[in-house]
CSV table of C-alpha atoms in Angstrom, one decimal:
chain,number,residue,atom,x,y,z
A,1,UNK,CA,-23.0,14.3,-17.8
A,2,UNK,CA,-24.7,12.1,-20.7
A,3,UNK,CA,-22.9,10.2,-23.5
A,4,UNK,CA,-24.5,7.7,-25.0
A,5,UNK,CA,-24.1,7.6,-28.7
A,6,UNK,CA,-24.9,5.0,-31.5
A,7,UNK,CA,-21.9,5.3,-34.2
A,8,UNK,CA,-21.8,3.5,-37.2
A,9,UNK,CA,-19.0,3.5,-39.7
A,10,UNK,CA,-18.5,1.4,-42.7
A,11,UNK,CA,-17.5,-2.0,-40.4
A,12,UNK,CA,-18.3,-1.4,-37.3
A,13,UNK,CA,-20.8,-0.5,-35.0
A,14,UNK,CA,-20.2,1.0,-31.4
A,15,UNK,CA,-23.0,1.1,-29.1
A,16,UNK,CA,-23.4,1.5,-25.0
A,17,UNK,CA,-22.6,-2.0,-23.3
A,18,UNK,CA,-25.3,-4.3,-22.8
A,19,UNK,CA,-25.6,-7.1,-20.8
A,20,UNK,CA,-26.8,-9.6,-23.9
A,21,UNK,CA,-23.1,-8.5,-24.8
A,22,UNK,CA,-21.1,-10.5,-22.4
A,23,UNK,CA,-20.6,-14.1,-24.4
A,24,UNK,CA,-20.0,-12.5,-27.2
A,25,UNK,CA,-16.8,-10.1,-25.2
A,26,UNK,CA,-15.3,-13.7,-23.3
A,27,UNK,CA,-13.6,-13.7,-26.6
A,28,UNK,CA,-12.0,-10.8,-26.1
A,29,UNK,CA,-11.6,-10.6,-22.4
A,30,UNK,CA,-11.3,-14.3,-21.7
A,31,UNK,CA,-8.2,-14.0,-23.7
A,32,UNK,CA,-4.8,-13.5,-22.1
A,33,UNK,CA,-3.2,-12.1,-24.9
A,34,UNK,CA,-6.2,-9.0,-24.9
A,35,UNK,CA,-6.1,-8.6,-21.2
A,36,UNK,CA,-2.3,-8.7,-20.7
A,37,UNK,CA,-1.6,-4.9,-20.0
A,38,UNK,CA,-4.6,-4.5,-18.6
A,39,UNK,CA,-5.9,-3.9,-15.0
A,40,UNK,CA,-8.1,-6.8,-15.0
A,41,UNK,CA,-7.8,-10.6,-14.9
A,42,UNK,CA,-8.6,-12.2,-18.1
A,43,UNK,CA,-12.3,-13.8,-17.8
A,44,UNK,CA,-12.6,-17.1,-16.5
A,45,UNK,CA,-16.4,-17.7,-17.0
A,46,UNK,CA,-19.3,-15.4,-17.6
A,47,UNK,CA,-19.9,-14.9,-13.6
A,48,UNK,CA,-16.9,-12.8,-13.7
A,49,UNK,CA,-18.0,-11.5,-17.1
A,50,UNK,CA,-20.8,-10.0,-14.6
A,51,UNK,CA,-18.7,-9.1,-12.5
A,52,UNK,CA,-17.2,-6.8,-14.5
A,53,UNK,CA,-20.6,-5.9,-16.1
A,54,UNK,CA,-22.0,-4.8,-12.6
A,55,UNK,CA,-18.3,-2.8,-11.7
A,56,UNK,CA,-19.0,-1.1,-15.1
A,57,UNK,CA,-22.5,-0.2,-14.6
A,58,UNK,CA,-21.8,1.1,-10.7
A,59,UNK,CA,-19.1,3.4,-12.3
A,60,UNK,CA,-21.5,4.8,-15.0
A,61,UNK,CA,-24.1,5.6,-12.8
A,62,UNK,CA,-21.6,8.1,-11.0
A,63,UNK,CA,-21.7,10.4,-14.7
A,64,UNK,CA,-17.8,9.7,-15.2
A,65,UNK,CA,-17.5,6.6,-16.7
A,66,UNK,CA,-18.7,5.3,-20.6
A,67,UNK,CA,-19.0,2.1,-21.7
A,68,UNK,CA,-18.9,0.7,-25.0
A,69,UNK,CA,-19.5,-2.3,-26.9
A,70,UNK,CA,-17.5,-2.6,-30.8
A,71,UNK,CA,-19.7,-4.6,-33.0
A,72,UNK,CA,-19.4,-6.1,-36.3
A,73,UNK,CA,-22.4,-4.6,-38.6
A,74,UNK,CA,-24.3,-8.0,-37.9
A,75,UNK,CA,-24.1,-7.8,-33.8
A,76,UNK,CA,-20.9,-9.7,-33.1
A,77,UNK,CA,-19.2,-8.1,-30.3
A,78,UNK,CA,-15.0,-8.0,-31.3
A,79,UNK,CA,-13.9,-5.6,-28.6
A,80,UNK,CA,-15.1,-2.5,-25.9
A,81,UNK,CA,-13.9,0.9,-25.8
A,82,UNK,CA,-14.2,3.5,-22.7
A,83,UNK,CA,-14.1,7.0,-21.8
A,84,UNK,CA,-13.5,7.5,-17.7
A,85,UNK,CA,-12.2,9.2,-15.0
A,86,UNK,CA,-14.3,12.1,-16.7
A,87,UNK,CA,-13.4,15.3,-14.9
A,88,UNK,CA,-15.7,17.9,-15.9
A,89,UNK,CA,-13.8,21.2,-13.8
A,90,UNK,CA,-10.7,20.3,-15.9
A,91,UNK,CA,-12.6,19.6,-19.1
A,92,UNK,CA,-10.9,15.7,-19.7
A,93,UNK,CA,-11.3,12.3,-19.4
A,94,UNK,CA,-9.6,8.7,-19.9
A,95,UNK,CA,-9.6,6.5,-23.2
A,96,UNK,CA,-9.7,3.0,-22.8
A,97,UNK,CA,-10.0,-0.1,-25.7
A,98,UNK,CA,-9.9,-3.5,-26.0
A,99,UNK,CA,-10.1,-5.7,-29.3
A,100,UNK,CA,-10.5,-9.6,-29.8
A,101,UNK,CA,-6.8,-11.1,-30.6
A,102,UNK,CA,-8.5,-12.2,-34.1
A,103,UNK,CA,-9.4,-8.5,-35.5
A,104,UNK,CA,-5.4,-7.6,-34.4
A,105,UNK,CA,-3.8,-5.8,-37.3
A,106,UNK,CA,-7.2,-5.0,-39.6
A,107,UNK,CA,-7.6,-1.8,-39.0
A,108,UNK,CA,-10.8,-2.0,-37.0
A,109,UNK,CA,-9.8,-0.7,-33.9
A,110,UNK,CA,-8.4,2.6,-35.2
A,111,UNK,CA,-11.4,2.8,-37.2
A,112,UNK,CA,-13.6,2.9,-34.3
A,113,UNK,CA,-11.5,4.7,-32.1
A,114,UNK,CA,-11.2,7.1,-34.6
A,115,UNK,CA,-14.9,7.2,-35.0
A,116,UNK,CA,-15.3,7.1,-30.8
A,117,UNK,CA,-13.0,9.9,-30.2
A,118,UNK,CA,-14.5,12.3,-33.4
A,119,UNK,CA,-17.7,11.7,-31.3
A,120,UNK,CA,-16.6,12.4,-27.8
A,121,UNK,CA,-15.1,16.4,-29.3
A,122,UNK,CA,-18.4,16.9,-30.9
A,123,UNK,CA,-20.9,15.7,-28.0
A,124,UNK,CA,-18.7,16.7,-25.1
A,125,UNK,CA,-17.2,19.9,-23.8
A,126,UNK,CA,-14.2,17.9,-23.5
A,127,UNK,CA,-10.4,20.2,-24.1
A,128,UNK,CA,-8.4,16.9,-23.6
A,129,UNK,CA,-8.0,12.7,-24.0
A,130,UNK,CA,-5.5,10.9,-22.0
A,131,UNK,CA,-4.4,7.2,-22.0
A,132,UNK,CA,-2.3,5.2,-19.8
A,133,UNK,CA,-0.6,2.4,-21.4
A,134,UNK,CA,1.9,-0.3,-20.8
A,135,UNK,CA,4.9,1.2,-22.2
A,136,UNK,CA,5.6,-2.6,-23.8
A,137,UNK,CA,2.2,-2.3,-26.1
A,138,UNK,CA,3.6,-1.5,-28.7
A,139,UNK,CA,0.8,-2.0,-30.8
A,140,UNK,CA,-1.6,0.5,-28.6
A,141,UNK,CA,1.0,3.6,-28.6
A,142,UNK,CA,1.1,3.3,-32.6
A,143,UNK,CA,-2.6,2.9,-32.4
A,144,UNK,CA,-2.3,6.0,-29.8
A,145,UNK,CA,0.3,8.2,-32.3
A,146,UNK,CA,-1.5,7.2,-35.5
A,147,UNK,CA,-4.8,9.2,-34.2
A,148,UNK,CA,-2.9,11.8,-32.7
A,149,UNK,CA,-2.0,11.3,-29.4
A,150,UNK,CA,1.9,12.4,-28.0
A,151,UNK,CA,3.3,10.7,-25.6
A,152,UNK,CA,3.9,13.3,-23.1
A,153,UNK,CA,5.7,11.5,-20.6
A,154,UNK,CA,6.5,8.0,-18.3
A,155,UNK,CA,4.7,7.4,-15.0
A,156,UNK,CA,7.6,4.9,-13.3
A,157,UNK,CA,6.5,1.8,-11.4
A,158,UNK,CA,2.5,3.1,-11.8
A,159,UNK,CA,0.8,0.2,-11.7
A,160,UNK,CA,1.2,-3.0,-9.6
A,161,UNK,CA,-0.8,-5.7,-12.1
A,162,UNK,CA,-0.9,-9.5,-12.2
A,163,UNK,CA,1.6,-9.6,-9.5
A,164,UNK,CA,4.1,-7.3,-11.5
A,165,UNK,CA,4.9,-3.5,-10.8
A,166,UNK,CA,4.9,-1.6,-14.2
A,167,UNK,CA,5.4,1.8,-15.8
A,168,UNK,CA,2.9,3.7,-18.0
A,169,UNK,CA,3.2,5.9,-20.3
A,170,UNK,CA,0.7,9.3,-20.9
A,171,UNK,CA,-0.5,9.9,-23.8
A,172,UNK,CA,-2.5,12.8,-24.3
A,173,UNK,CA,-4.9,14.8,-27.2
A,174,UNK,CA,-5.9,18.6,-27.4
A,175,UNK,CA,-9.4,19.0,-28.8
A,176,UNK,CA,-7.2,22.2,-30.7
A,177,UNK,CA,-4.9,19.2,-32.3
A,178,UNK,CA,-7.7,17.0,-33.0
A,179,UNK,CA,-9.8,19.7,-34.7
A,180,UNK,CA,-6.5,20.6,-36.8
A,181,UNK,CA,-5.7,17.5,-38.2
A,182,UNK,CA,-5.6,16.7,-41.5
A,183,UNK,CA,-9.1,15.4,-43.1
């Protein structure tokens, strides 16, 4: 499957990864606080910045994986989001984000996730959206329930990260629900 949209809304710009992209994202995951609930060690340098970018580009060439790159209008990369674990037969797929601790509680990154998932319904015969989150991220289920999302249930002790074993929570979106909601 293809997927490799340009979006643009009024602060943003979301755009497929590059590699020109990687200083720019040490802020964001070179930075504890970003990568705490997620299944990654924060960046220590930009070796395993390509590190990552080489995982990410292995995954994409299988047709299941999406990466993305959140820009500020001028270039700046604040953030990534991600659509994976694609499973055509059962029309769904993953949603994953990250934001730069800095653009925390502006708005940005449920503008372009708004933006990312409008685009996914449209170009995609996608039915459903999940996301696994750290039950503790507080800030990523309202992010999650503000677009529409319902928590639909808790995965006990699904994740062993950072030398912790953790719960997640499943979140999940009808294309029906999306399609529905109010403008």
């Amino acid at each position: 499957m293809k997927f490799s949209p340009h979006i643009e809304t009024p602060r943003l710009r979301i755009r497929p990864i590059d590699k020109s992209d990687l200083p720019g994202l040490m802020a964001v995951n070179g930075d504890d606080a970003v990568t705490r609930f997620l299944p990654y060690a924060s960046w220590q340098s930009l070796a395993d910045a390509e590190a990552w970018h080489d995982r990410v580009l292995a995954y994409q060439k299988n047709g299941d994986t999406f990466q993305f790159v959140i820009t500020l209008p001028d270039g700046t990369p604040i953030g990534t989001c991600l659509l994976f674990k694609l499973v055509e037969a059962s029309a769904r797929a993953e949603l994953g984000y990250a934001l730069a601790r800095a653009h925390w509680g502006s708005g940005l990154m449920y503008e372009a996730i708004h933006a990312f998932v409008d685009r996914i319904f449209q170009d995609l015969p996608l039915h459903r959206l999940e996301a696994e989150i750290d039950p503790r991220n507080a800030g990523s289920a309202r992010l999650l329930e503000k677009l529409g999302f319902v928590r639909e249930g808790l995965l006990r002790d699904r994740w062993r990260n950072k030398g912790e074993t953790t719960d997640a929570a499943l979140y999940g979106l009808l294309r029906p629900d999306w399609e529905a909601r109010p403008a």
